[in-house]
Amino acid sequence: MAATATQRRDGRTFVNFSMPQRSQSMKSLASRPRAVDDKGEEELPYRPSKAQVVQSHITSDDLHATIRPSLGSGKGGLTAGPAIPERTTSLHRKTITWPATIEGYRPGSFNFDTVHTFVKTPWGLERTILGTRWSKSSAGSSALRPQVFMQLPSEIYQCIIDHLENVHTERIKVDVAGMQTDLRSLCLVSKTWHRIAADQLYRELWLPSNRAPTKRRWSKEHRPSRLQLLIGTLKVSPGLAMVTQKLHITAALAQELQSEISSGFDTGPTVGTLQALIRLCYNMEHISGYVIPAATQTIGLMDALAMRTHLKSHTWRLESKRSLPSLPEFIYSHDHWPKLSTLVISADIGVDLGGVAVSIVLSRLPCLKHLVLSGLHHDDYHDTTLMTLPSLRSLRLEKLEGLTDQGIGQLAYSRLAPYLESLTLVDLELASLQTIQSLLWHLTRMKRFTFVQETSPEPQVGIRSMNTPIRLGSSALHHLHWDCIDHGTALSCFAAAIQANHFPKLTTIKAPCDYDGTIQSLCRPIAHTKLTHDDVLFLAVRTKQRYTRDLRASQVQAQLRIRERSRRPSFNVIVQDERMKVCSTHVIGSILGNMDSKIEYDLNPGVEGGKTALVELHDVMLPKPASLGRTEQRRDVGVLF
């Protein structure tokens, strides 16, 4: 902006910065004649610099002053630059608040007529009273500092994590996608939450499908699958792999593994990827969702499992149609499992393990507590090897041709008798009811007893049986599952024992073979459910054979017995008016069951969505249908006991 020197009335000059003219150069100003003061000093030309200029306004206490004071009149006769003219502006001028007279003004002091004080309004007084209209919300005042959350114990965070998992879990169904999304969100809250939520996220890994995503249209690179991305994360962060304890094989991954192993070719990409994942998880304890059969294609996978020293449960699926590992490899693979507590050995008749293989394997597992033996050859497992069992808590014997009534009866006097809490006998075809009586009386800690076979055991005729009649009973039994297609007289013996209170702690009984409702009449009444036309047709087809093992047929028959009993009059209700004239009569039907009983009559399937009352081995081993969307089923080996 250009500046121009202007002459004022008092003879002084000032620089007008508002005029848009170019200022003269210093050379032209120096060539002009300049005034000389009394002392002979030449007055130099003044030119404003291009730097920022700070304007200062000087006021005076003199009310009668009309001319600005000049710095030239000060001490020493200092001469200032040209004075800045009055500012011209289009804005409204502020009102000057000067006193009216000079007497009312004292320079350097301020006088107030009144002392200003703050007076609270009525609504201001009510702010301090809780519950009133004007009270302040306590949300702001009760906000805790972040340091408070950092000092909370880890148990509080773990309780929140457990509650979050319960929100996404309904019995055995788990919303995996929703649970993982919430855990990833918690990882972004703070460092404390990141540590706790990440541990929970990787402690139980739900293994996704190994199917690679669709290749992009203009890309030459093949994108990795979600399972391969998970392996890459565990390789980059080995600490997360150390946290992993459980591996859940999803339905999609189980179908891929099943198709690769059934093809008969060498190790496929999915089996190899799962093998690499298991080798990364050093502290892995459980793997569920699908039981990998022992075959040539899975030798590397079995070797990886054999090196997991923290493994706590394992299932052997031995099939004669596949090339099995050698007997020494099968035995030596148990040497690195000192913490194994659950073992399942399932085989068919064509598998030959040898007479002492199972006993040698069990002797190498010091922490074994739960055992399932199914389908072994009668030479591989018989009454003699049964006596070599260690002190177990749960035992399931299924389809073992080498076991007899005499061998099973010896369990009552073996070394596992004081420790056994759950016993399951499936398709052993025992014939003596005295064997069942001996087990119930001598297994003093047994809480669950399951007996399933085609024919019912009967009291044996003999001198000893005539002197000691059948007297069933147990002081510790809580759950009884009795299912024999030909129920015989055993069910009536149990009914008599229940009436005599020989099962004082019995709370649940499951008897699908209760065709006459003998056991149902001793339990608490079950809920009345609606029967459809399809149920009646289904029962008509199923009852062409008198005895059948079908859980749905048992449920329909139980409901029909309830309706039949309700038609029998229990008592009549007669309503009379004041003249003793009968107005109406109501007949109250009978109920089937005992209201004072503590025993529940259970006809639910073994697993949710199943068709049998017993949990079968294929419910745990075979892959589940992948039609559940984002929901997966959690089925561990523990449901077999």
PDB file of C-alpha atoms in Angstrom, residues 432-438 441 457-462 464-474 489-490 492-498 502:
ATOM      1  CA  SER A 432     -28.365-111.221  33.587  1.00  0.00           C
ATOM      2  CA  LEU A 433     -30.201-108.634  35.652  1.00  0.00           C
ATOM      3  CA  GLN A 434     -28.041-109.633  38.632  1.00  0.00           C
ATOM      4  CA  THR A 435     -25.092-107.983  36.824  1.00  0.00           C
ATOM      5  CA  ILE A 436     -26.958-104.666  36.755  1.00  0.00           C
ATOM      6  CA  GLN A 437     -27.891-105.081  40.411  1.00  0.00           C
ATOM      7  CA  SER A 438     -24.260-105.659  41.374  1.00  0.00           C
ATOM      8  CA  TRP A 441     -25.062-101.425  44.611  1.00  0.00           C
ATOM      9  CA  PRO A 457     -31.641-108.556  30.918  1.00  0.00           C
ATOM     10  CA  GLU A 458     -33.727-110.923  32.989  1.00  0.00           C
ATOM     11  CA  PRO A 459     -33.276-112.516  36.434  1.00  0.00           C
ATOM     12  CA  GLN A 460     -31.241-115.663  36.006  1.00  0.00           C
ATOM     13  CA  VAL A 461     -32.810-118.880  37.213  1.00  0.00           C
ATOM     14  CA  GLY A 462     -30.607-120.770  39.630  1.00  0.00           C
ATOM     15  CA  ARG A 464     -28.256-118.471  44.062  1.00  0.00           C
ATOM     16  CA  SER A 465     -30.858-116.317  42.315  1.00  0.00           C
ATOM     17  CA  MET A 466     -33.731-118.003  44.129  1.00  0.00           C
ATOM     18  CA  ASN A 467     -32.183-117.294  47.517  1.00  0.00           C
ATOM     19  CA  THR A 468     -31.388-113.636  46.687  1.00  0.00           C
ATOM     20  CA  PRO A 469     -34.265-111.920  44.891  1.00  0.00           C
ATOM     21  CA  ILE A 470     -33.697-108.906  42.632  1.00  0.00           C
ATOM     22  CA  ARG A 471     -33.391-105.713  44.624  1.00  0.00           C
ATOM     23  CA  LEU A 472     -32.270-102.801  42.475  1.00  0.00           C
ATOM     24  CA  GLY A 473     -31.094 -99.609  44.130  1.00  0.00           C
ATOM     25  CA  SER A 474     -28.354 -96.985  44.377  1.00  0.00           C
ATOM     26  CA  THR A 489     -39.462-107.525  33.372  1.00  0.00           C
ATOM     27  CA  ALA A 490     -36.504-105.243  34.122  1.00  0.00           C
ATOM     28  CA  SER A 492     -41.123-103.290  36.299  1.00  0.00           C
ATOM     29  CA  CYS A 493     -38.249-104.094  38.688  1.00  0.00           C
ATOM     30  CA  PHE A 494     -37.018-100.502  38.381  1.00  0.00           C
ATOM     31  CA  ALA A 495     -40.552 -99.214  38.974  1.00  0.00           C
ATOM     32  CA  ALA A 496     -40.833-101.251  42.168  1.00  0.00           C
ATOM     33  CA  ALA A 497     -37.433 -99.995  43.349  1.00  0.00           C
ATOM     34  CA  ILE A 498     -38.443 -96.368  42.740  1.00  0.00           C
ATOM     35  CA  HIS A 502     -34.251 -97.352  46.660  1.00  0.00           C
TER      36      HIS A 502
END
